[in-house]
PDB file of C-alpha atoms in Angstrom:
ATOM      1  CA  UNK A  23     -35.961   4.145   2.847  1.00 47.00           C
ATOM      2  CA  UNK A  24     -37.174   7.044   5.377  1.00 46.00           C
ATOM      3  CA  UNK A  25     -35.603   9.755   7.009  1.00 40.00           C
ATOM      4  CA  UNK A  26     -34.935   8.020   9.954  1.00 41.00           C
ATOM      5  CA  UNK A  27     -33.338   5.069   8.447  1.00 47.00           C
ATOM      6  CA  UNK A  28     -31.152   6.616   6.211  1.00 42.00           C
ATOM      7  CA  UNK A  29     -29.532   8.686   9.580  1.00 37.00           C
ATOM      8  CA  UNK A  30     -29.865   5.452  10.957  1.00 45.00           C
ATOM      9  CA  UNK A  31     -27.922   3.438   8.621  1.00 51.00           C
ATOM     10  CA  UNK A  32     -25.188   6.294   8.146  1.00 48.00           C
ATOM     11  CA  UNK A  33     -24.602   6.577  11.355  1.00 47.00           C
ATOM     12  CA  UNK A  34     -23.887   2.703  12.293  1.00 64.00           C
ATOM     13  CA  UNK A  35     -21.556   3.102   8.941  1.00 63.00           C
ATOM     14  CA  UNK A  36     -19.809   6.039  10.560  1.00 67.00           C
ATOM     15  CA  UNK A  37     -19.609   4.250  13.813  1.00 72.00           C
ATOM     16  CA  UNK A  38     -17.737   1.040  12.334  1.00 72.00           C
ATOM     17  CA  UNK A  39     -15.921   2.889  10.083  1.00 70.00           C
ATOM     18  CA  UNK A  40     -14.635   4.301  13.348  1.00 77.00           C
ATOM     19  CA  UNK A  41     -13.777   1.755  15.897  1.00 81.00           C
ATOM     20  CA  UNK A  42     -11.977  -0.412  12.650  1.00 76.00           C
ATOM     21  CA  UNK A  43     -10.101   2.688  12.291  1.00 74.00           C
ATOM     22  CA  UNK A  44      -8.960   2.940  15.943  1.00 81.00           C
ATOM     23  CA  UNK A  45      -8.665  -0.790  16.098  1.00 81.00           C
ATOM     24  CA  UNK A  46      -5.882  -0.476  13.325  1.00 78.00           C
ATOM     25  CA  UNK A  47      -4.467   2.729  14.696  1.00 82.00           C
ATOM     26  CA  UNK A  48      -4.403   0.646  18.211  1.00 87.00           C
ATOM     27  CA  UNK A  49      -2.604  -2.278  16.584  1.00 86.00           C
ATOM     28  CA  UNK A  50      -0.253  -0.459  14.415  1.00 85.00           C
ATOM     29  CA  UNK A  51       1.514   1.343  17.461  1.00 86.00           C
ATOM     30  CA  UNK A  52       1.751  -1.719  19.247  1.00 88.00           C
ATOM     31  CA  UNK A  53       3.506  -3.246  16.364  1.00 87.00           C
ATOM     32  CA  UNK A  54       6.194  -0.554  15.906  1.00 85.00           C
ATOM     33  CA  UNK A  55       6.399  -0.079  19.753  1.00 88.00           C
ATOM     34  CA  UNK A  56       7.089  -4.189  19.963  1.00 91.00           C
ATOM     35  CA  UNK A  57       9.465  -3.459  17.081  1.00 90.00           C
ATOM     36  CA  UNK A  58      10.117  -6.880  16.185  1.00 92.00           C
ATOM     37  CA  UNK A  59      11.309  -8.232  13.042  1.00 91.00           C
ATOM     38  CA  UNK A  60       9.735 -11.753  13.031  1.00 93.00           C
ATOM     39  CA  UNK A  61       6.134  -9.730  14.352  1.00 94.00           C
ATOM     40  CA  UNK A  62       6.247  -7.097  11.900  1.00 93.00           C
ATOM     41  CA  UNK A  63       7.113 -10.373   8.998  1.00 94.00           C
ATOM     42  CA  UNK A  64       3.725 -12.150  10.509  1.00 95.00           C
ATOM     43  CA  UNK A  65       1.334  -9.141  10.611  1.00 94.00           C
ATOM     44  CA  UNK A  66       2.316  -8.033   7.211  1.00 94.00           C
ATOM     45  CA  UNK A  67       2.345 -11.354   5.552  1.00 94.00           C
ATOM     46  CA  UNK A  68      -1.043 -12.017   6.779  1.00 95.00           C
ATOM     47  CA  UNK A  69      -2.401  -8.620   5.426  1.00 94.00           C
ATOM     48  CA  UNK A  70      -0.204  -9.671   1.988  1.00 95.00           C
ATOM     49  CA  UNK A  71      -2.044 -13.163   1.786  1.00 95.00           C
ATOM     50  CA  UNK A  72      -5.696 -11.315   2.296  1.00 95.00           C
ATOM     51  CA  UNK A  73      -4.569  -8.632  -0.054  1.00 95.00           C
ATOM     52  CA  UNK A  74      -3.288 -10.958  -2.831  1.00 94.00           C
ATOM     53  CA  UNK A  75      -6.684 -12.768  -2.567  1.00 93.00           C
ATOM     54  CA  UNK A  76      -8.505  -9.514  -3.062  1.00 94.00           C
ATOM     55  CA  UNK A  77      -6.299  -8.913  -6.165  1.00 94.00           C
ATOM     56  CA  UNK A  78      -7.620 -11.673  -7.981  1.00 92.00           C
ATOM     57  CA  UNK A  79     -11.320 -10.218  -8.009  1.00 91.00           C
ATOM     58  CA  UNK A  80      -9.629  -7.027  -8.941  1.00 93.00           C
ATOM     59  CA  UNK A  81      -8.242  -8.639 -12.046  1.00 91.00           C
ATOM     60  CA  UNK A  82     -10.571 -10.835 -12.843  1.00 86.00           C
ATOM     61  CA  UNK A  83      -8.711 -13.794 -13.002  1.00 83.00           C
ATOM     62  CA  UNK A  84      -9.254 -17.373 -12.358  1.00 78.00           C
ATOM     63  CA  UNK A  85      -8.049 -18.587  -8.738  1.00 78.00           C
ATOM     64  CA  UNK A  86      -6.285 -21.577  -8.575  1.00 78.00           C
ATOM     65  CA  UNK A  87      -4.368 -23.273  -5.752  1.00 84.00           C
ATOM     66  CA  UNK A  88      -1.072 -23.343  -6.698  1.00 83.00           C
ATOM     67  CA  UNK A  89      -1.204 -19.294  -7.270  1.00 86.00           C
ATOM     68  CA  UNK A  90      -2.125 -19.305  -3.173  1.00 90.00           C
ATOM     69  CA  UNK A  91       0.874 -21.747  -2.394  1.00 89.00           C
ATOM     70  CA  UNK A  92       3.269 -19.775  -4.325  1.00 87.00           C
ATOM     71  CA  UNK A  93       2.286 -16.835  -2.398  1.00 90.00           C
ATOM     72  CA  UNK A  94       2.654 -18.210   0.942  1.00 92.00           C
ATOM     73  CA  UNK A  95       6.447 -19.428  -0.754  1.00 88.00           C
ATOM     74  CA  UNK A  96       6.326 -15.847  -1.608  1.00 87.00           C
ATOM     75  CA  UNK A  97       6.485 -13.934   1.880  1.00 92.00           C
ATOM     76  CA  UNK A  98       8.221 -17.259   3.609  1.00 90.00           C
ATOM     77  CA  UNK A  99      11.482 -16.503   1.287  1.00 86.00           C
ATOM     78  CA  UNK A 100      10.906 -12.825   2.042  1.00 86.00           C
ATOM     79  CA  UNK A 101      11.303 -13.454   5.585  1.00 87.00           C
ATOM     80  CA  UNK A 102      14.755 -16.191   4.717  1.00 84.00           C
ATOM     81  CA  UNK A 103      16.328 -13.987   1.727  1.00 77.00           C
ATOM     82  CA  UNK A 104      18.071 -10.657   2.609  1.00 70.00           C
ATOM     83  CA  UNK A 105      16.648  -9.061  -0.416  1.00 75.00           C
ATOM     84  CA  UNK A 106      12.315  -9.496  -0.514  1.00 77.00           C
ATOM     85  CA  UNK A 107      12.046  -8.218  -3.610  1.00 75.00           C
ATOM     86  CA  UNK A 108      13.318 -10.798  -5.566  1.00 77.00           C
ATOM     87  CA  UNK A 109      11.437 -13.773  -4.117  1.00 78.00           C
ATOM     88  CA  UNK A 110       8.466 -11.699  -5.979  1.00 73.00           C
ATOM     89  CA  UNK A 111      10.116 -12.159  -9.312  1.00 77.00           C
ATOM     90  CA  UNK A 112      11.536 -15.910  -8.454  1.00 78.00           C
ATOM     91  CA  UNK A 113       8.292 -17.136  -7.655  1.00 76.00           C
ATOM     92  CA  UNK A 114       6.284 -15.137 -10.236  1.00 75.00           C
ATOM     93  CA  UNK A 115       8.636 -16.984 -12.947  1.00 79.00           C
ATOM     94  CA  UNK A 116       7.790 -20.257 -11.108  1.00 78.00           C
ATOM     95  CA  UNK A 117       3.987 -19.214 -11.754  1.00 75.00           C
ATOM     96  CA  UNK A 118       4.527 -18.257 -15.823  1.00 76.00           C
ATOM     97  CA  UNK A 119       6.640 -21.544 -16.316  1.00 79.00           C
ATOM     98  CA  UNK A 120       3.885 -24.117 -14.375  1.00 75.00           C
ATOM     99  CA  UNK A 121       1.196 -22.340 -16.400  1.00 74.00           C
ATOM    100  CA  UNK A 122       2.847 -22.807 -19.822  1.00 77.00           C
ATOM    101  CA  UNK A 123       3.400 -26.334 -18.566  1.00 76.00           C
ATOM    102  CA  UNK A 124      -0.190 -27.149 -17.833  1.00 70.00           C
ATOM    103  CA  UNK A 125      -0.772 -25.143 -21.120  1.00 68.00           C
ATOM    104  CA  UNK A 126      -3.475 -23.273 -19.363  1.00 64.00           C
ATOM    105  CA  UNK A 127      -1.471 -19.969 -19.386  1.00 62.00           C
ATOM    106  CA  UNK A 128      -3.436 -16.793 -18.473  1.00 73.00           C
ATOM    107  CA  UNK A 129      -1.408 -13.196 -18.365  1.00 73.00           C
ATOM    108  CA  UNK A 130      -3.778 -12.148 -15.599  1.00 81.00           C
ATOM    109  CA  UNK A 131      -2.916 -14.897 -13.188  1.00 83.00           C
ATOM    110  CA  UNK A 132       0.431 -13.128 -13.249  1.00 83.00           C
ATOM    111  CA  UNK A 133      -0.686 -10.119 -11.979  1.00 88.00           C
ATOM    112  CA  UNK A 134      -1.278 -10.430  -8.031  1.00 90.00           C
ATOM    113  CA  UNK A 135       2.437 -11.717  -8.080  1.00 88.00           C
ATOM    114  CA  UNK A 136       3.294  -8.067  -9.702  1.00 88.00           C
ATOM    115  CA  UNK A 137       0.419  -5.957  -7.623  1.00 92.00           C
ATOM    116  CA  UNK A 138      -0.060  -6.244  -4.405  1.00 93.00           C
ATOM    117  CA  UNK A 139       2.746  -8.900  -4.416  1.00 92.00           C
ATOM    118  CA  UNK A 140       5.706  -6.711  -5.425  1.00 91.00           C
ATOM    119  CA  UNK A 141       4.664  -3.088  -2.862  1.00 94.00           C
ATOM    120  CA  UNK A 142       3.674  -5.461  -0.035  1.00 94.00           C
ATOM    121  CA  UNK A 143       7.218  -6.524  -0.337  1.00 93.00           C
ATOM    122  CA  UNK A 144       8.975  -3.163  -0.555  1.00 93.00           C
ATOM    123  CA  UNK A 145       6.858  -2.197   1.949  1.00 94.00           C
ATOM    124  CA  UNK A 146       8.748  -4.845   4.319  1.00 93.00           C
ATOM    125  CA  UNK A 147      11.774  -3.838   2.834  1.00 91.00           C
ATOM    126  CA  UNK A 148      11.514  -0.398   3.993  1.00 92.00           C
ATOM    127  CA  UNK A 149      10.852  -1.797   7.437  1.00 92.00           C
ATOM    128  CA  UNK A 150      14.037  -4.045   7.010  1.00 90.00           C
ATOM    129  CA  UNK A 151      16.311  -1.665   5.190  1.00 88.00           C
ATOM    130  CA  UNK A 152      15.712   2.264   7.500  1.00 88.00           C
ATOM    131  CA  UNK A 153      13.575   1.144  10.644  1.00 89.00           C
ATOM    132  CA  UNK A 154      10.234   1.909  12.575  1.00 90.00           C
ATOM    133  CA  UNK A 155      10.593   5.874  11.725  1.00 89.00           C
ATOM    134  CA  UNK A 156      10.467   5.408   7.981  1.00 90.00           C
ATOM    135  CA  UNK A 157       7.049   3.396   8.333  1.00 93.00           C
ATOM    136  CA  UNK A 158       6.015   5.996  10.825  1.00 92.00           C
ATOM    137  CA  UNK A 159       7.360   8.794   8.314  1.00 93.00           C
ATOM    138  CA  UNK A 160       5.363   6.800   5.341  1.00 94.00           C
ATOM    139  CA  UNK A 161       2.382   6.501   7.012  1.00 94.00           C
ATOM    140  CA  UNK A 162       2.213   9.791   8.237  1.00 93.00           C
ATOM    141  CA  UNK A 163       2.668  11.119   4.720  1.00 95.00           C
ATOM    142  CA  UNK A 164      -0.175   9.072   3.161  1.00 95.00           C
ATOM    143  CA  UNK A 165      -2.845   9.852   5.788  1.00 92.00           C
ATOM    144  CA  UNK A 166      -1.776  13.331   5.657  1.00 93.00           C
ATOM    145  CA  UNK A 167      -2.439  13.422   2.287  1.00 95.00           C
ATOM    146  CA  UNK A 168      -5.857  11.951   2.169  1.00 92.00           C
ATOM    147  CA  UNK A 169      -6.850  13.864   5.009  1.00 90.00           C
ATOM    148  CA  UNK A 170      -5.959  16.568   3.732  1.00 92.00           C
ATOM    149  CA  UNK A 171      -7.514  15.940   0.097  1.00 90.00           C
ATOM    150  CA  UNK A 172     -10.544  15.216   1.810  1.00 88.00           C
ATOM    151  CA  UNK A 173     -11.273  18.152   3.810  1.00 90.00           C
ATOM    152  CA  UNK A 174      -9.171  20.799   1.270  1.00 90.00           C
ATOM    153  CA  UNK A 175     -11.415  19.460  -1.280  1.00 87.00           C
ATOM    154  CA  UNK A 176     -14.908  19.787   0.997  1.00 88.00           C
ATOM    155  CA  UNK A 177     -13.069  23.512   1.903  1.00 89.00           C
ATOM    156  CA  UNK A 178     -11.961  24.717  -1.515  1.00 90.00           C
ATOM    157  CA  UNK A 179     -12.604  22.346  -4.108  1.00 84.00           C
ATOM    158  CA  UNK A 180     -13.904  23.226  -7.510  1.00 86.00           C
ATOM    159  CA  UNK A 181     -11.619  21.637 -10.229  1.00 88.00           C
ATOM    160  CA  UNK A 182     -12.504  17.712 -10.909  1.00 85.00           C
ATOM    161  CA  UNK A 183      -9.313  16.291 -10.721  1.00 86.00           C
ATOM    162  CA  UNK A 184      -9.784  12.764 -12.534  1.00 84.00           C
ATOM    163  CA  UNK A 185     -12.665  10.927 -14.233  1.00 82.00           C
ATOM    164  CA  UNK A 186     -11.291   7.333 -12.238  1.00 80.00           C
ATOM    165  CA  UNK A 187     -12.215   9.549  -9.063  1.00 80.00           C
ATOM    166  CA  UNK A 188     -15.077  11.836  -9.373  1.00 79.00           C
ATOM    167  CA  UNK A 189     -15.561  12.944  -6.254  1.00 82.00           C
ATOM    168  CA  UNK A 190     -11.795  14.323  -5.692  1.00 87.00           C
ATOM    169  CA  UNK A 191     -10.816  17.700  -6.747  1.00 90.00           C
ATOM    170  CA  UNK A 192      -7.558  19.146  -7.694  1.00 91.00           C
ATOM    171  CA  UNK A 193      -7.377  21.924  -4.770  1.00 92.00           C
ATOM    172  CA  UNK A 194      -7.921  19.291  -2.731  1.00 91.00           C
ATOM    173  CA  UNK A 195      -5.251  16.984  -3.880  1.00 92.00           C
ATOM    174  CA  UNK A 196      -2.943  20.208  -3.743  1.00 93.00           C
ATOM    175  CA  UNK A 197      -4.052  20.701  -0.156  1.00 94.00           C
ATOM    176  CA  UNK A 198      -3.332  17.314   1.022  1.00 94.00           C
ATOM    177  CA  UNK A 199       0.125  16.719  -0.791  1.00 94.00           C
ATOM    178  CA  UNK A 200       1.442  20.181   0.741  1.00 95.00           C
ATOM    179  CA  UNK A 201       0.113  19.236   4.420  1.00 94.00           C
ATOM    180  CA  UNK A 202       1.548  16.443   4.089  1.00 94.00           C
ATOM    181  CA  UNK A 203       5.101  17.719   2.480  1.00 94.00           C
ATOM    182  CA  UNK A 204       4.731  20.374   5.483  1.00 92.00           C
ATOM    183  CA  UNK A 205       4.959  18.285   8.094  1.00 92.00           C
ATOM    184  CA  UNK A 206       6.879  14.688   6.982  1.00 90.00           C
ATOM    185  CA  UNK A 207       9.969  16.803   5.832  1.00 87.00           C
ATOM    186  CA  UNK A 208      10.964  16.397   9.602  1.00 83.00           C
ATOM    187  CA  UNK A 209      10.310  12.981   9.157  1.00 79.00           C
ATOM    188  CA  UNK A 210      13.701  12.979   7.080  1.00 72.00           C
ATOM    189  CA  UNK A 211      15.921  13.876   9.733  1.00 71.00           C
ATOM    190  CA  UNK A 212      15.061  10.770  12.031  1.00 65.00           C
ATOM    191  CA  UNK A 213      16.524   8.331   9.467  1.00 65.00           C
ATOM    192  CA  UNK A 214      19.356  10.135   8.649  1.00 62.00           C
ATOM    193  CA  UNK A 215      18.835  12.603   5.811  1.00 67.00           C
ATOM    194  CA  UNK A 216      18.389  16.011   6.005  1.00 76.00           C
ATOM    195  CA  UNK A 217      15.678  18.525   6.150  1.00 82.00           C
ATOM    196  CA  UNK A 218      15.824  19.539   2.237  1.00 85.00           C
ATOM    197  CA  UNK A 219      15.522  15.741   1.527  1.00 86.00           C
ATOM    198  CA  UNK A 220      12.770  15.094   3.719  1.00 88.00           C
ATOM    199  CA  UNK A 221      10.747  17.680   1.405  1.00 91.00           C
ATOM    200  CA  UNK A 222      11.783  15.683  -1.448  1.00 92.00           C
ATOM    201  CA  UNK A 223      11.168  12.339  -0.710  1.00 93.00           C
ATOM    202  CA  UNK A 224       7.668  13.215   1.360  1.00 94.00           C
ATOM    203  CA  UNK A 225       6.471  14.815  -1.711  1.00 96.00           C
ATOM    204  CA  UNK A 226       7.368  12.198  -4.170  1.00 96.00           C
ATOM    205  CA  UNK A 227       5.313   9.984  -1.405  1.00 96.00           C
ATOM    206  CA  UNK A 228       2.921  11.991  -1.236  1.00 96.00           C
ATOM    207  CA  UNK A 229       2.270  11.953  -4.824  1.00 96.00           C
ATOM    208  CA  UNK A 230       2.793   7.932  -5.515  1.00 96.00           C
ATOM    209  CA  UNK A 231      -0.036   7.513  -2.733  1.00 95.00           C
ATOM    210  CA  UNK A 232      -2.292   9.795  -4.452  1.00 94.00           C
ATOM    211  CA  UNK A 233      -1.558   7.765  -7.981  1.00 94.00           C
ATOM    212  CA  UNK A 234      -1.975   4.759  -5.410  1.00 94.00           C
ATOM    213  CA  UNK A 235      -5.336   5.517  -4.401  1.00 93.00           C
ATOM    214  CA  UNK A 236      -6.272   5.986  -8.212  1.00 93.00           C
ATOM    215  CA  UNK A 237      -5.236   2.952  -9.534  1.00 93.00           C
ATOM    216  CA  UNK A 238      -7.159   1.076  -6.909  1.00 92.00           C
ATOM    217  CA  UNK A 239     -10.027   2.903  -7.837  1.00 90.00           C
ATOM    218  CA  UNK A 240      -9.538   2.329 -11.806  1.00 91.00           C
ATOM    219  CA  UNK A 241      -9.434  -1.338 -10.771  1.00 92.00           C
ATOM    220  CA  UNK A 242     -12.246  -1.090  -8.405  1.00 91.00           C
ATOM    221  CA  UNK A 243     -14.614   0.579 -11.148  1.00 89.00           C
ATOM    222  CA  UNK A 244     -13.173  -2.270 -14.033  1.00 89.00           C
ATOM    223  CA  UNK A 245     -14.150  -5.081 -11.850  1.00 88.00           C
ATOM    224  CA  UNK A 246     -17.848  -3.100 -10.889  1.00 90.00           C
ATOM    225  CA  UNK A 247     -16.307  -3.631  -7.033  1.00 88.00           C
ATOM    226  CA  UNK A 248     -17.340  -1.097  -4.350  1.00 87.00           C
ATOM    227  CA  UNK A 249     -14.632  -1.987  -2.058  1.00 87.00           C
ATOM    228  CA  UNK A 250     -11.834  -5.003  -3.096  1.00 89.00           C
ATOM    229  CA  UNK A 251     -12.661  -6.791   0.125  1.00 84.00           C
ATOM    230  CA  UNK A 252     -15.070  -6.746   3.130  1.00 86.00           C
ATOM    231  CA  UNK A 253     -12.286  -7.760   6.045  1.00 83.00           C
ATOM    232  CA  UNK A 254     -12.812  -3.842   7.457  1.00 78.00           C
ATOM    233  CA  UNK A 255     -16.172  -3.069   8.408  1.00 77.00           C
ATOM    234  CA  UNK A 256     -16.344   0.221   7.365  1.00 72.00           C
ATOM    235  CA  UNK A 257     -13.389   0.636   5.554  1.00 76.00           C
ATOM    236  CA  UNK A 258     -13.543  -2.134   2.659  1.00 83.00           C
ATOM    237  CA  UNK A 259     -10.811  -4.626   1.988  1.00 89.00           C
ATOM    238  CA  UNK A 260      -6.907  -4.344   2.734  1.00 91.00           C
ATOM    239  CA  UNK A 261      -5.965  -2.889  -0.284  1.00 93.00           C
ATOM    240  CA  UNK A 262      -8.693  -0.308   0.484  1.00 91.00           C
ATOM    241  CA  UNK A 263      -6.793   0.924   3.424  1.00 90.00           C
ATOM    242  CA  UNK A 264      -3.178  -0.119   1.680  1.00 92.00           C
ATOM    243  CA  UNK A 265      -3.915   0.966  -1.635  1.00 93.00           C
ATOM    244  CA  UNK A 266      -1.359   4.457  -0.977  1.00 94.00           C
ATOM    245  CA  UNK A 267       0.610   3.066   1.596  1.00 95.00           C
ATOM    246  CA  UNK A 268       1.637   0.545  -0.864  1.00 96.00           C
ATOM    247  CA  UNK A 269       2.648   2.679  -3.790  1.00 96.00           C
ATOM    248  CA  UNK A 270       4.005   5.021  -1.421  1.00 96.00           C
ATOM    249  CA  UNK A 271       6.395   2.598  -0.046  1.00 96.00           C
ATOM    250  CA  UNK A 272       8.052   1.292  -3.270  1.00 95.00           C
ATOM    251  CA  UNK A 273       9.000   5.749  -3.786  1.00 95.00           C
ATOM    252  CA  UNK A 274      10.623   5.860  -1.027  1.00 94.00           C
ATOM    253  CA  UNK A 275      12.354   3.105  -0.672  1.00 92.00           C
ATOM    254  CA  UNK A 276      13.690   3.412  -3.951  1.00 91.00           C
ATOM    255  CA  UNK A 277      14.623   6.944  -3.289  1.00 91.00           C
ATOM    256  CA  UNK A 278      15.825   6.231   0.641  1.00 87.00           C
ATOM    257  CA  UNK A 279      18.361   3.282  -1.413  1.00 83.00           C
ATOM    258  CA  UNK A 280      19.189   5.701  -4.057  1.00 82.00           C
ATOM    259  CA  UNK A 281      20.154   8.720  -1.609  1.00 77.00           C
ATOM    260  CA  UNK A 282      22.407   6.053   0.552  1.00 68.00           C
ATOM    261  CA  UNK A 283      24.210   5.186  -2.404  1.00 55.00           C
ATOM    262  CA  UNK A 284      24.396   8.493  -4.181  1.00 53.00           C
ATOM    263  CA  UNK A 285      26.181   9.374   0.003  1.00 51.00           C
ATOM    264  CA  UNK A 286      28.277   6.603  -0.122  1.00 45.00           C
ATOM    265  CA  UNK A 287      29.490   6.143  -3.637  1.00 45.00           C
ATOM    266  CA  UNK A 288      31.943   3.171  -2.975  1.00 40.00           C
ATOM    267  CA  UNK A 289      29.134   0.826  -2.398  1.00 39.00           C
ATOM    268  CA  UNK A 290      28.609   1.282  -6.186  1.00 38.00           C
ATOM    269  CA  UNK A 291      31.662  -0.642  -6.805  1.00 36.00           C
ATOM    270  CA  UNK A 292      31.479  -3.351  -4.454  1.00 37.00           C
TER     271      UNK A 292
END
């Protein structure tokens, strides 16, 4: 390859990389403008289905039918059952007991019903349980932190920080996760906790989407996958862009449940 093509090629990468990214930007405020339940159900569940399908490359694990039917059962009861999280389990149960009934069990088919299955569906719980400013403080958070990682690390970086992800540095992980605690602290404060709190839970998302973002590269690099899918020019697969969003999600809404409780302690006791 010349000169010219390489800059060539590069820059149509660059180019798709960047209307996909304002494409999803474009669609992701019209979402949370609409603010609708049932829309919000849809748009995720169809990212959830792609995402679960990418999972099984990740893992390496036979596809079979039934696996896709119980994962359309899957985000249909999350839509019916007041709590999402447990139609993950139910139906991941359902999936261990046909498998030791056709006595073709494999422990990896279980897997997409824990990851991406389990964090799409807290994900949708967060939605469901604190409202359109927690997914705009979430997302916020994570893309601060990468952003941040990236350029802090192209700035100041010296220190590897992990084998899994050679190319990130420590100073610029440390960059990104105190950008990002900077500014979502405020975040807190729209869905009811304070400002202290805000710090708290914005770094413990911060740091779950950097872990996040490593474990989809350790799978990435077990399976020999650039990217787990091609559905984002530019950008990979869904759990590409959702990889950190994802484990983000399930730390804050565990900590966002926790905090209401630990304010209200008679719900304890119901």
């Amino acid at each position: 390859m010349n000169l010219k093509e390489f800059f060539s090629n590069s820059f149509s990468k660059e180019k798709q990389r960047y209307i996909t990214g304002v494409l999803i930007i474009a669609a992701l405020a019209l979402i949370l403008y609409v603010n609708e339940i049932i829309l919000v159900w849809f748009i995720l569940g169809i990212a959830y289905l792609v995402g679960f399908s990418e999972s099984i490359k990740l893992f390496d694990c036979k596809s079979h039918s039934v696996m896709y039917v119980l994962a359309v059962i899957v985000w249909i009861f999350a839509g019916l059952n007041g709590r999402p999280l447990e139609s993950s389990i139910f139906i991941a149960m359902l999936m261990a007991g046909y498998l030791g009934y056709k006595k073709s069990f494999n422990p990896k088919q279980i897997l997409p019903f824990i990851y991406p299955s389990i964090p799409f569906l807290v994900l949708f719980s967060v939605y469901k349980d604190f409202g359109r400013v927690a997914i705009i403080w979430l997302i916020v958070v994570v893309a601060l932190t990468d952003i941040g990682a990236y350029f802090g690390g192209k700035a100041f970086g010296r220190t590897p920080f992990t084998p899994t992800s050679p190319n990130k540095t420590l100073e610029g992980a440390v960059i990104g996760l105190a950008i990002a605690v900077a500014v979502g602290s405020f975040f807190g404060i729209g869905v009811g906790t304070n400002f202290i709190i805000g710090i708290f839970v914005s770094f413990a998302i911060s740091l779950s989407a950097i872990l996040g973002d490593l474990y989809e590269s350790y799978l990435k690099r077990n399976a020999n996958l650039k990217d787990s899918g091609k559905l984002l020019p530019g950008h990979g697969g869904v759990l590409d862009r959702l990889d950190a969003i994802l484990f983000g999600a399930i730390t804050m809404h565990f900590l966002l449940y926790f905090l209401t409780i630990w304010k209200e302690p008679s719900v304890i006791f119901i």
